[in-house]
């Protein structure tokens, strides 16, 4: 296992394919030993960053350094990097053991050494029993475990994971991501995980970079990304967000009959513009203590959706002409039932606002 956790620095990277510039002046740093997830919609440039870091692409501008060493012009094999791709990347004609030992073989390790190392890693990923099996004899999850063991066999300074779990079914995905985190933490390998799955990023990353159109919009802890999204894009891409009409008034906005401060004050807000407040379902509350008929937050409960510890209460607001989702602890939601008239109010005193029209294209949200 690596003795020193390698820091990574991408500085001012510009990467274009032909006429299409995918990354422009991009900076990204990983601390030694951390697992950083790049999260963003398909096509935003996540894989391109990974390929530049690995050395599969040479950027037109900028530098890549690993552990303080400029590797911008170094070939892939000299960078000390292990990579796991989405799926189907094992050598089909080699059994699990030979797949894992492959990197050591091309580095001319002795047969004894590489057999021992392959056995050790297959054990680590829980596949000691399956060393003689060929990829087609293994399940998708098992194949990705072999791919992980193969990437780790060379004791890489850096581990790159490009959507390694996205071809697997939900249960295997959850199990294997925990395994990846455990093994990565143990080995102390600096790791870049590319994913479009927010839950994956939120559950296993030390930090998350949320990407949009070749830019990193916010780089922060999972907690901060979720609780304090820096931009409307981040708020809508990560987690569930209600989009509720908001009207500017004296530098604040009026939402559901409440005056809220604006978190993203860089927005120009002139009175009369139609805006949208971005409010998480758990940041709304419900009451049946009801003042009057046409109060701004009033609505009728349409359905209750059980989600385990929380229940989503869907409220149809006639005034807004839309549904609002309010997430309550299951025991609190029991006080409400379909057809009941309720009052929806924000819990916080501030909100993020977006423009009236969608900030997130339909394609991004998919
Ligand atoms: N080899 C390539 N040639 C031309 N365009 C590419 C190539 N690879 C990626 N792109 C384009 O670059 C953009 C970013 O792609 P990519 O980094 O693969 O995104 P992501 O991994 O976030 O889905 C996309 O618009 C994609 O079509
Ligand atoms: Mg990709």
mmCIF file of C-alpha atoms and ligand atoms in Angstrom:
data_model
loop_
_atom_site.group_PDB
_atom_site.id
_atom_site.type_symbol
_atom_site.label_atom_id
_atom_site.label_comp_id
_atom_site.label_asym_id
_atom_site.label_seq_id
_atom_site.Cartn_x
_atom_site.Cartn_y
_atom_site.Cartn_z
ATOM 1 C CA UNK A 1 0.000 0.000 0.000
ATOM 2 C CA UNK A 2 1.269 3.506 -0.735
ATOM 3 C CA UNK A 3 3.371 4.982 2.020
ATOM 4 C CA UNK A 4 2.642 8.624 1.225
ATOM 5 C CA UNK A 5 -0.781 9.867 0.262
ATOM 6 C CA UNK A 6 -0.313 11.803 -2.951
ATOM 7 C CA UNK A 7 -1.797 15.236 -3.483
ATOM 8 C CA UNK A 8 -3.087 16.053 -6.920
ATOM 9 C CA UNK A 9 -3.203 19.396 -8.616
ATOM 10 C CA UNK A 10 -4.807 20.268 -11.929
ATOM 11 C CA UNK A 11 -3.996 23.876 -12.808
ATOM 12 C CA UNK A 12 -5.611 25.988 -15.498
ATOM 13 C CA UNK A 13 -6.517 23.009 -17.650
ATOM 14 C CA UNK A 14 -8.011 23.689 -21.059
ATOM 15 C CA UNK A 15 -9.085 20.633 -22.961
ATOM 16 C CA UNK A 16 -10.814 20.705 -26.348
ATOM 17 C CA UNK A 17 -11.839 17.955 -28.715
ATOM 18 C CA UNK A 18 -11.480 19.568 -32.138
ATOM 19 C CA UNK A 19 -13.557 22.751 -32.056
ATOM 20 C CA UNK A 20 -15.328 21.783 -28.846
ATOM 21 C CA UNK A 21 -13.780 23.127 -25.654
ATOM 22 C CA UNK A 22 -14.871 20.894 -22.800
ATOM 23 C CA UNK A 23 -12.744 22.274 -19.957
ATOM 24 C CA UNK A 24 -11.700 25.895 -19.782
ATOM 25 C CA UNK A 25 -9.088 27.044 -17.291
ATOM 26 C CA UNK A 26 -10.099 24.391 -14.803
ATOM 27 C CA UNK A 27 -8.442 24.165 -11.385
ATOM 28 C CA UNK A 28 -8.877 21.183 -9.093
ATOM 29 C CA UNK A 29 -6.912 19.990 -6.098
ATOM 30 C CA UNK A 30 -7.196 16.739 -4.197
ATOM 31 C CA UNK A 31 -5.697 16.363 -0.752
ATOM 32 C CA UNK A 32 -3.566 13.317 -0.103
ATOM 33 C CA UNK A 33 -5.727 10.321 0.811
ATOM 34 C CA UNK A 34 -9.092 11.922 0.208
ATOM 35 C CA UNK A 35 -11.949 10.597 -1.876
ATOM 36 C CA UNK A 36 -13.263 13.395 -4.031
ATOM 37 C CA UNK A 37 -16.385 12.847 -6.110
ATOM 38 C CA UNK A 38 -17.089 14.771 -9.280
ATOM 39 C CA UNK A 39 -20.851 14.907 -9.582
ATOM 40 C CA UNK A 40 -22.737 16.269 -12.547
ATOM 41 C CA UNK A 41 -25.063 15.500 -15.422
ATOM 42 C CA UNK A 42 -23.974 13.475 -18.395
ATOM 43 C CA UNK A 43 -21.741 15.389 -20.802
ATOM 44 C CA UNK A 44 -20.535 18.008 -18.305
ATOM 45 C CA UNK A 45 -16.891 16.929 -18.567
ATOM 46 C CA UNK A 46 -16.335 14.555 -15.628
ATOM 47 C CA UNK A 47 -14.713 11.780 -17.643
ATOM 48 C CA UNK A 48 -12.600 14.326 -19.481
ATOM 49 C CA UNK A 49 -11.087 15.487 -16.175
ATOM 50 C CA UNK A 50 -10.374 11.891 -15.226
ATOM 51 C CA UNK A 51 -8.753 11.187 -18.599
ATOM 52 C CA UNK A 52 -6.573 14.280 -18.384
ATOM 53 C CA UNK A 53 -5.450 13.288 -14.897
ATOM 54 C CA UNK A 54 -4.715 9.713 -15.981
ATOM 55 C CA UNK A 55 -2.842 10.864 -19.078
ATOM 56 C CA UNK A 56 -5.209 9.409 -21.675
ATOM 57 C CA UNK A 57 -5.644 12.963 -23.022
ATOM 58 C CA UNK A 58 -3.137 15.800 -23.210
ATOM 59 C CA UNK A 59 -4.682 19.148 -22.417
ATOM 60 C CA UNK A 60 -3.998 22.107 -24.727
ATOM 61 C CA UNK A 61 -3.139 24.205 -21.687
ATOM 62 C CA UNK A 62 -2.411 23.743 -18.024
ATOM 63 C CA UNK A 63 -0.510 21.339 -15.822
ATOM 64 C CA UNK A 64 -1.183 18.132 -13.931
ATOM 65 C CA UNK A 65 0.898 17.325 -10.908
ATOM 66 C CA UNK A 66 0.840 14.332 -8.589
ATOM 67 C CA UNK A 67 2.664 14.426 -5.259
ATOM 68 C CA UNK A 68 4.315 17.670 -6.277
ATOM 69 C CA UNK A 69 5.692 16.246 -9.494
ATOM 70 C CA UNK A 70 4.658 17.680 -12.875
ATOM 71 C CA UNK A 71 3.323 14.735 -14.889
ATOM 72 C CA UNK A 72 1.633 16.731 -17.651
ATOM 73 C CA UNK A 73 3.838 15.117 -20.279
ATOM 74 C CA UNK A 74 4.284 11.720 -18.585
ATOM 75 C CA UNK A 75 2.699 8.653 -20.168
ATOM 76 C CA UNK A 76 -0.131 6.903 -18.329
ATOM 77 C CA UNK A 77 2.006 4.020 -17.045
ATOM 78 C CA UNK A 78 4.433 6.374 -15.288
ATOM 79 C CA UNK A 79 1.802 8.198 -13.284
ATOM 80 C CA UNK A 80 1.136 5.484 -10.677
ATOM 81 C CA UNK A 81 -2.570 5.460 -11.373
ATOM 82 C CA UNK A 82 -5.156 2.690 -11.083
ATOM 83 C CA UNK A 83 -8.383 3.089 -13.035
ATOM 84 C CA UNK A 84 -11.772 1.389 -12.801
ATOM 85 C CA UNK A 85 -14.264 2.072 -15.585
ATOM 86 C CA UNK A 86 -18.008 1.632 -15.710
ATOM 87 C CA UNK A 87 -17.999 -2.064 -16.597
ATOM 88 C CA UNK A 88 -16.870 -4.757 -18.964
ATOM 89 C CA UNK A 89 -13.257 -3.673 -18.777
ATOM 90 C CA UNK A 90 -11.745 -6.987 -17.619
ATOM 91 C CA UNK A 91 -9.690 -9.039 -20.049
ATOM 92 C CA UNK A 92 -12.227 -11.690 -21.093
ATOM 93 C CA UNK A 93 -9.664 -14.421 -21.778
ATOM 94 C CA UNK A 94 -7.976 -14.146 -18.360
ATOM 95 C CA UNK A 95 -9.284 -15.520 -15.083
ATOM 96 C CA UNK A 96 -9.783 -13.237 -12.075
ATOM 97 C CA UNK A 97 -6.294 -13.913 -10.688
ATOM 98 C CA UNK A 98 -4.568 -13.103 -13.975
ATOM 99 C CA UNK A 99 -6.667 -9.981 -14.439
ATOM 100 C CA UNK A 100 -5.595 -8.734 -11.014
ATOM 101 C CA UNK A 101 -1.951 -9.665 -11.590
ATOM 102 C CA UNK A 102 -1.847 -8.103 -15.055
ATOM 103 C CA UNK A 103 -0.388 -4.729 -14.064
ATOM 104 C CA UNK A 104 2.344 -6.441 -12.056
ATOM 105 C CA UNK A 105 3.179 -8.734 -14.946
ATOM 106 C CA UNK A 106 3.772 -5.855 -17.335
ATOM 107 C CA UNK A 107 5.882 -4.249 -14.622
ATOM 108 C CA UNK A 108 7.899 -7.484 -14.586
ATOM 109 C CA UNK A 109 7.212 -8.558 -11.001
ATOM 110 C CA UNK A 110 8.153 -12.173 -10.318
ATOM 111 C CA UNK A 111 5.476 -14.841 -10.669
ATOM 112 C CA UNK A 112 5.605 -15.575 -6.942
ATOM 113 C CA UNK A 113 5.138 -11.948 -5.983
ATOM 114 C CA UNK A 114 2.273 -11.277 -8.309
ATOM 115 C CA UNK A 115 0.443 -14.477 -7.398
ATOM 116 C CA UNK A 116 0.684 -13.587 -3.721
ATOM 117 C CA UNK A 117 -0.441 -10.018 -4.331
ATOM 118 C CA UNK A 118 -3.381 -11.131 -6.501
ATOM 119 C CA UNK A 119 -4.470 -13.589 -3.796
ATOM 120 C CA UNK A 120 -4.248 -10.878 -1.151
ATOM 121 C CA UNK A 121 -6.348 -8.437 -3.185
ATOM 122 C CA UNK A 122 -8.959 -10.995 -4.195
ATOM 123 C CA UNK A 123 -9.278 -11.702 -0.491
ATOM 124 C CA UNK A 124 -9.688 -7.963 0.224
ATOM 125 C CA UNK A 125 -12.543 -7.664 -2.257
ATOM 126 C CA UNK A 126 -14.147 -10.872 -1.006
ATOM 127 C CA UNK A 127 -13.416 -13.031 -4.041
ATOM 128 C CA UNK A 128 -10.714 -15.425 -2.772
ATOM 129 C CA UNK A 129 -12.925 -18.330 -3.829
ATOM 130 C CA UNK A 130 -13.309 -17.099 -7.387
ATOM 131 C CA UNK A 131 -9.710 -16.660 -8.512
ATOM 132 C CA UNK A 132 -9.969 -19.238 -11.302
ATOM 133 C CA UNK A 133 -13.172 -17.883 -12.810
ATOM 134 C CA UNK A 134 -13.304 -15.985 -16.065
ATOM 135 C CA UNK A 135 -15.234 -12.708 -16.345
ATOM 136 C CA UNK A 136 -18.228 -14.365 -18.021
ATOM 137 C CA UNK A 137 -18.534 -16.681 -15.012
ATOM 138 C CA UNK A 138 -18.803 -13.727 -12.604
ATOM 139 C CA UNK A 139 -21.723 -11.408 -11.833
ATOM 140 C CA UNK A 140 -21.486 -7.699 -12.677
ATOM 141 C CA UNK A 141 -20.716 -6.841 -9.062
ATOM 142 C CA UNK A 142 -18.016 -9.507 -8.865
ATOM 143 C CA UNK A 143 -16.457 -8.277 -12.096
ATOM 144 C CA UNK A 144 -16.255 -4.763 -10.691
ATOM 145 C CA UNK A 145 -14.604 -6.144 -7.540
ATOM 146 C CA UNK A 146 -11.994 -7.794 -9.741
ATOM 147 C CA UNK A 147 -11.552 -4.512 -11.615
ATOM 148 C CA UNK A 148 -11.018 -2.735 -8.299
ATOM 149 C CA UNK A 149 -8.506 -5.348 -7.148
ATOM 150 C CA UNK A 150 -6.721 -5.048 -10.494
ATOM 151 C CA UNK A 151 -6.500 -1.260 -10.146
ATOM 152 C CA UNK A 152 -5.118 -1.579 -6.606
ATOM 153 C CA UNK A 153 -2.614 -4.333 -7.408
ATOM 154 C CA UNK A 154 0.080 -1.945 -8.564
ATOM 155 C CA UNK A 155 -0.225 0.072 -5.342
ATOM 156 C CA UNK A 156 -1.267 3.176 -7.235
ATOM 157 C CA UNK A 157 -0.697 6.630 -5.812
ATOM 158 C CA UNK A 158 -4.017 7.616 -7.285
ATOM 159 C CA UNK A 159 -7.207 5.664 -7.889
ATOM 160 C CA UNK A 160 -9.615 6.859 -10.566
ATOM 161 C CA UNK A 161 -13.132 5.472 -10.634
ATOM 162 C CA UNK A 162 -15.361 6.392 -13.576
ATOM 163 C CA UNK A 163 -18.982 5.522 -12.758
ATOM 164 C CA UNK A 164 -17.793 2.147 -11.465
ATOM 165 C CA UNK A 165 -21.171 1.170 -10.056
ATOM 166 C CA UNK A 166 -23.627 2.532 -12.565
ATOM 167 C CA UNK A 167 -24.111 -0.740 -14.453
ATOM 168 C CA UNK A 168 -24.966 -2.653 -11.270
ATOM 169 C CA UNK A 169 -28.341 -3.145 -9.661
ATOM 170 C CA UNK A 170 -29.277 -1.035 -6.660
ATOM 171 C CA UNK A 171 -28.486 -3.471 -3.868
ATOM 172 C CA UNK A 172 -25.094 -4.495 -5.213
ATOM 173 C CA UNK A 173 -24.320 -0.839 -5.863
ATOM 174 C CA UNK A 174 -24.903 0.177 -2.253
ATOM 175 C CA UNK A 175 -22.880 -2.738 -0.916
ATOM 176 C CA UNK A 176 -19.966 -2.237 -3.277
ATOM 177 C CA UNK A 177 -19.722 1.498 -2.710
ATOM 178 C CA UNK A 178 -19.273 0.855 0.999
ATOM 179 C CA UNK A 179 -16.584 -1.687 0.166
ATOM 180 C CA UNK A 180 -14.826 0.799 -2.095
ATOM 181 C CA UNK A 181 -14.862 3.383 0.668
ATOM 182 C CA UNK A 182 -13.527 0.903 3.231
ATOM 183 C CA UNK A 183 -10.718 -0.327 0.992
ATOM 184 C CA UNK A 184 -9.829 3.192 -0.153
ATOM 185 C CA UNK A 185 -9.662 4.491 3.416
ATOM 186 C CA UNK A 186 -7.522 1.556 4.496
ATOM 187 C CA UNK A 187 -5.114 1.958 1.610
ATOM 188 C CA UNK A 188 -5.070 5.749 1.970
ATOM 189 C CA UNK A 189 -5.102 6.130 -1.798
ATOM 190 C CA UNK A 190 -6.081 9.545 -3.127
ATOM 191 C CA UNK A 191 -9.212 8.833 -5.142
ATOM 192 C CA UNK A 192 -11.255 10.635 -7.755
ATOM 193 C CA UNK A 193 -14.719 9.164 -8.245
ATOM 194 C CA UNK A 194 -16.779 10.297 -11.203
ATOM 195 C CA UNK A 195 -20.508 9.836 -10.820
ATOM 196 C CA UNK A 196 -23.871 11.253 -11.825
ATOM 197 C CA UNK A 197 -25.449 9.609 -8.773
ATOM 198 C CA UNK A 198 -25.838 12.148 -5.997
ATOM 199 C CA UNK A 199 -26.551 9.568 -3.327
ATOM 200 C CA UNK A 200 -23.314 7.789 -4.155
ATOM 201 C CA UNK A 201 -21.375 11.033 -3.916
ATOM 202 C CA UNK A 202 -23.100 12.177 -0.719
ATOM 203 C CA UNK A 203 -22.569 8.867 1.075
ATOM 204 C CA UNK A 204 -18.928 8.074 0.347
ATOM 205 C CA UNK A 205 -17.034 11.216 -0.625
ATOM 206 C CA UNK A 206 -14.912 13.417 1.637
ATOM 207 C CA UNK A 207 -15.621 16.280 -0.733
ATOM 208 C CA UNK A 208 -17.842 16.736 -3.759
ATOM 209 C CA UNK A 209 -17.270 18.905 -6.796
ATOM 210 C CA UNK A 210 -20.574 19.604 -8.516
ATOM 211 C CA UNK A 211 -19.998 20.147 -12.220
ATOM 212 C CA UNK A 212 -22.029 21.964 -14.817
ATOM 213 C CA UNK A 213 -20.882 22.633 -18.374
ATOM 214 C CA UNK A 214 -17.193 21.995 -17.811
ATOM 215 C CA UNK A 215 -17.058 24.116 -14.646
ATOM 216 C CA UNK A 216 -16.944 23.065 -11.032
ATOM 217 C CA UNK A 217 -19.812 25.093 -9.552
ATOM 218 C CA UNK A 218 -19.166 24.163 -5.949
ATOM 219 C CA UNK A 219 -16.469 22.139 -4.228
ATOM 220 C CA UNK A 220 -17.354 21.346 -0.664
ATOM 221 C CA UNK A 221 -18.143 18.714 1.942
ATOM 222 C CA UNK A 222 -21.232 16.575 1.216
ATOM 223 C CA UNK A 223 -22.969 18.307 4.120
ATOM 224 C CA UNK A 224 -22.304 21.789 2.727
ATOM 225 C CA UNK A 225 -23.269 20.789 -0.814
ATOM 226 C CA UNK A 226 -26.599 19.540 0.436
ATOM 227 C CA UNK A 227 -27.366 22.078 3.151
ATOM 228 C CA UNK A 228 -25.787 25.165 1.648
ATOM 229 C CA UNK A 229 -25.843 24.844 -2.140
ATOM 230 C CA UNK A 230 -23.947 27.796 -3.576
ATOM 231 C CA UNK A 231 -25.964 28.092 -6.764
ATOM 232 C CA UNK A 232 -29.450 27.271 -8.024
ATOM 233 C CA UNK A 233 -27.925 24.583 -10.238
ATOM 234 C CA UNK A 234 -26.387 22.795 -7.251
ATOM 235 C CA UNK A 235 -29.613 23.113 -5.282
ATOM 236 C CA UNK A 236 -31.606 21.503 -8.062
ATOM 237 C CA UNK A 237 -29.102 18.865 -9.065
ATOM 238 C CA UNK A 238 -28.453 17.603 -5.553
ATOM 239 C CA UNK A 239 -31.480 16.433 -3.631
ATOM 240 C CA UNK A 240 -35.107 17.346 -4.186
ATOM 241 C CA UNK A 241 -36.118 20.968 -4.402
ATOM 242 C CA UNK A 242 -39.512 22.621 -4.553
ATOM 243 C CA UNK A 243 -39.699 25.498 -7.010
ATOM 244 C CA UNK A 244 -42.076 27.980 -5.485
ATOM 245 C CA UNK A 245 -43.002 31.368 -7.008
ATOM 246 C CA UNK A 246 -41.451 34.297 -5.171
ATOM 247 C CA UNK A 247 -41.966 38.028 -5.550
ATOM 248 C CA UNK A 248 -39.244 40.537 -4.697
ATOM 249 C CA UNK A 249 -40.070 43.118 -2.060
ATOM 250 C CA UNK A 250 -37.537 45.527 -0.552
ATOM 251 C CA UNK A 251 -34.501 43.321 -1.261
ATOM 252 C CA UNK A 252 -36.251 40.240 0.100
ATOM 253 C CA UNK A 253 -38.773 37.874 -1.391
ATOM 254 C CA UNK A 254 -42.314 37.000 -0.489
ATOM 255 C CA UNK A 255 -42.822 33.209 -0.538
ATOM 256 C CA UNK A 256 -45.910 31.359 0.736
ATOM 257 C CA UNK A 257 -46.905 34.534 2.549
ATOM 258 C CA UNK A 258 -43.554 34.880 4.352
ATOM 259 C CA UNK A 259 -40.737 37.371 3.813
ATOM 260 C CA UNK A 260 -37.435 35.589 3.312
ATOM 261 C CA UNK A 261 -33.913 36.900 2.849
ATOM 262 C CA UNK A 262 -32.114 35.968 -0.348
ATOM 263 C CA UNK A 263 -29.058 33.739 0.090
ATOM 264 C CA UNK A 264 -27.631 34.336 -3.354
ATOM 265 C CA UNK A 265 -27.588 38.115 -3.117
ATOM 266 C CA UNK A 266 -25.577 38.462 -6.303
ATOM 267 C CA UNK A 267 -28.889 38.096 -8.083
ATOM 268 C CA UNK A 268 -30.284 41.378 -9.346
ATOM 269 C CA UNK A 269 -33.736 41.570 -7.916
ATOM 270 C CA UNK A 270 -35.965 44.365 -9.073
ATOM 271 C CA UNK A 271 -39.492 44.613 -7.744
ATOM 272 C CA UNK A 272 -41.990 43.003 -10.062
ATOM 273 C CA UNK A 273 -39.645 40.325 -11.490
ATOM 274 C CA UNK A 274 -41.013 36.856 -11.149
ATOM 275 C CA UNK A 275 -38.593 34.644 -9.257
ATOM 276 C CA UNK A 276 -38.509 31.128 -7.941
ATOM 277 C CA UNK A 277 -37.597 30.119 -4.410
ATOM 278 C CA UNK A 278 -35.730 26.822 -4.222
ATOM 279 C CA UNK A 279 -36.836 25.130 -1.010
ATOM 280 C CA UNK A 280 -36.092 21.580 0.097
ATOM 281 C CA UNK A 281 -39.095 19.470 1.195
ATOM 282 C CA UNK A 282 -37.597 19.079 4.679
ATOM 283 C CA UNK A 283 -37.311 22.852 4.990
ATOM 284 C CA UNK A 284 -41.078 23.238 4.861
ATOM 285 C CA UNK A 285 -43.505 22.556 7.654
ATOM 286 C CA UNK A 286 -47.233 21.895 7.814
ATOM 287 C CA UNK A 287 -49.924 22.978 10.161
ATOM 288 C CA UNK A 288 -53.652 22.365 10.340
ATOM 289 C CA UNK A 289 -54.141 25.467 12.448
ATOM 290 C CA UNK A 290 -55.706 27.362 9.688
ATOM 291 C CA UNK A 291 -56.219 31.139 9.596
ATOM 292 C CA UNK A 292 -58.284 31.739 6.496
ATOM 293 C CA UNK A 293 -59.377 30.572 3.070
ATOM 294 C CA UNK A 294 -56.994 32.202 0.635
ATOM 295 C CA UNK A 295 -53.810 32.405 2.681
ATOM 296 C CA UNK A 296 -50.773 32.081 0.399
ATOM 297 C CA UNK A 297 -49.509 28.842 1.931
ATOM 298 C CA UNK A 298 -52.832 27.063 2.046
ATOM 299 C CA UNK A 299 -53.547 23.871 0.165
ATOM 300 C CA UNK A 300 -55.083 20.438 0.244
ATOM 301 C CA UNK A 301 -53.173 17.285 1.084
ATOM 302 C CA UNK A 302 -53.322 15.037 -1.973
ATOM 303 C CA UNK A 303 -51.154 12.068 -1.027
ATOM 304 C CA UNK A 304 -48.757 10.844 1.626
ATOM 305 C CA UNK A 305 -45.753 8.924 0.362
ATOM 306 C CA UNK A 306 -44.013 6.702 2.894
ATOM 307 C CA UNK A 307 -40.263 6.720 2.527
ATOM 308 C CA UNK A 308 -39.223 4.950 5.717
ATOM 309 C CA UNK A 309 -38.152 7.388 8.426
ATOM 310 C CA UNK A 310 -39.746 10.293 6.617
ATOM 311 C CA UNK A 311 -43.057 10.749 4.843
ATOM 312 C CA UNK A 312 -43.560 13.106 1.922
ATOM 313 C CA UNK A 313 -46.815 14.981 2.177
ATOM 314 C CA UNK A 314 -47.917 16.324 -1.198
ATOM 315 C CA UNK A 315 -49.945 19.495 -0.925
ATOM 316 C CA UNK A 316 -51.913 20.983 -3.802
ATOM 317 C CA UNK A 317 -51.826 24.751 -3.613
ATOM 318 C CA UNK A 318 -54.722 26.348 -5.500
ATOM 319 C CA UNK A 319 -53.124 29.805 -5.271
ATOM 320 C CA UNK A 320 -49.898 28.598 -6.859
ATOM 321 C CA UNK A 321 -51.499 26.074 -9.172
ATOM 322 C CA UNK A 322 -48.898 23.475 -8.257
ATOM 323 C CA UNK A 323 -47.978 20.724 -5.822
ATOM 324 C CA UNK A 324 -45.544 21.337 -3.001
ATOM 325 C CA UNK A 325 -43.717 18.484 -1.304
ATOM 326 C CA UNK A 326 -43.248 18.655 2.443
ATOM 327 C CA UNK A 327 -41.089 15.980 4.111
ATOM 328 C CA UNK A 328 -41.918 15.248 7.728
ATOM 329 C CA UNK A 329 -40.718 12.627 10.189
ATOM 330 C CA UNK A 330 -43.136 9.712 9.811
ATOM 331 C CA UNK A 331 -44.660 10.258 13.265
ATOM 332 C CA UNK A 332 -45.378 13.944 12.507
ATOM 333 C CA UNK A 333 -46.924 13.100 9.142
ATOM 334 C CA UNK A 334 -49.473 10.831 10.828
ATOM 335 C CA UNK A 335 -51.373 13.953 11.904
ATOM 336 C CA UNK A 336 -52.301 14.618 8.275
ATOM 337 C CA UNK A 337 -54.478 12.805 5.786
ATOM 338 C CA UNK A 338 -55.517 13.144 2.168
ATOM 339 C CA UNK A 339 -58.164 15.800 1.557
ATOM 340 C CA UNK A 340 -57.237 17.821 4.634
ATOM 341 C CA UNK A 341 -56.713 21.585 4.334
ATOM 342 C CA UNK A 342 -53.277 22.621 5.602
ATOM 343 C CA UNK A 343 -50.920 25.553 5.755
ATOM 344 C CA UNK A 344 -47.409 25.197 4.321
ATOM 345 C CA UNK A 345 -44.695 27.443 5.772
ATOM 346 C CA UNK A 346 -40.935 27.693 5.297
ATOM 347 C CA UNK A 347 -38.805 26.792 8.322
ATOM 348 C CA UNK A 348 -35.889 29.036 7.421
ATOM 349 C CA UNK A 349 -35.713 32.811 7.193
ATOM 350 C CA UNK A 350 -33.692 32.824 3.961
ATOM 351 C CA UNK A 351 -33.847 31.033 0.630
ATOM 352 C CA UNK A 352 -31.941 30.500 -2.589
ATOM 353 C CA UNK A 353 -33.666 31.986 -5.571
ATOM 354 C CA UNK A 354 -33.586 31.081 -9.212
ATOM 355 C CA UNK A 355 -35.002 32.883 -12.208
ATOM 356 C CA UNK A 356 -38.576 32.266 -13.145
ATOM 357 C CA UNK A 357 -37.725 29.970 -16.018
ATOM 358 C CA UNK A 358 -35.780 26.771 -15.438
ATOM 359 C CA UNK A 359 -32.139 27.163 -14.526
ATOM 360 C CA UNK A 360 -31.698 23.480 -14.960
ATOM 361 C CA UNK A 361 -32.446 22.208 -18.430
ATOM 362 C CA UNK A 362 -34.672 19.156 -18.664
ATOM 363 C CA UNK A 363 -31.709 17.198 -19.926
ATOM 364 C CA UNK A 364 -29.666 18.094 -16.830
ATOM 365 C CA UNK A 365 -32.426 17.013 -14.527
ATOM 366 C CA UNK A 366 -32.830 13.625 -16.206
HETATM 367 N N1 LIG B 1 -13.217 11.831 -27.758
HETATM 368 C C1 LIG B 1 -14.087 12.843 -27.855
HETATM 369 N N2 LIG B 1 -14.253 13.535 -28.999
HETATM 370 C C2 LIG B 1 -15.124 14.553 -29.104
HETATM 371 N N3 LIG B 1 -15.902 14.969 -28.093
HETATM 372 C C3 LIG B 1 -15.806 14.340 -26.918
HETATM 373 C C4 LIG B 1 -14.899 13.241 -26.734
HETATM 374 N N4 LIG B 1 -15.022 12.814 -25.446
HETATM 375 C C5 LIG B 1 -15.956 13.598 -24.878
HETATM 376 N N5 LIG B 1 -16.417 14.522 -25.744
HETATM 377 C C6 LIG B 1 -17.431 15.563 -25.454
HETATM 378 O O1 LIG B 1 -16.998 16.271 -24.330
HETATM 379 C C7 LIG B 1 -18.088 16.578 -23.455
HETATM 380 C C8 LIG B 1 -17.801 16.053 -22.073
HETATM 381 O O2 LIG B 1 -17.759 14.648 -22.114
HETATM 382 P P1 LIG B 1 -17.421 13.753 -20.850
HETATM 383 O O3 LIG B 1 -16.210 14.272 -20.179
HETATM 384 O O4 LIG B 1 -17.379 12.340 -21.316
HETATM 385 O O5 LIG B 1 -18.693 14.008 -19.924
HETATM 386 P P2 LIG B 1 -19.248 13.198 -18.660
HETATM 387 O O6 LIG B 1 -18.237 12.175 -18.273
HETATM 388 O O7 LIG B 1 -19.491 14.248 -17.633
HETATM 389 O O8 LIG B 1 -20.524 12.574 -19.121
HETATM 390 C C9 LIG B 1 -19.307 15.982 -24.110
HETATM 391 O O9 LIG B 1 -19.973 16.987 -24.801
HETATM 392 C C10 LIG B 1 -18.752 14.946 -25.046
HETATM 393 O O10 LIG B 1 -19.589 14.766 -26.146
HETATM 394 MG MG1 LIG B 2 -18.426 10.073 -18.207
#
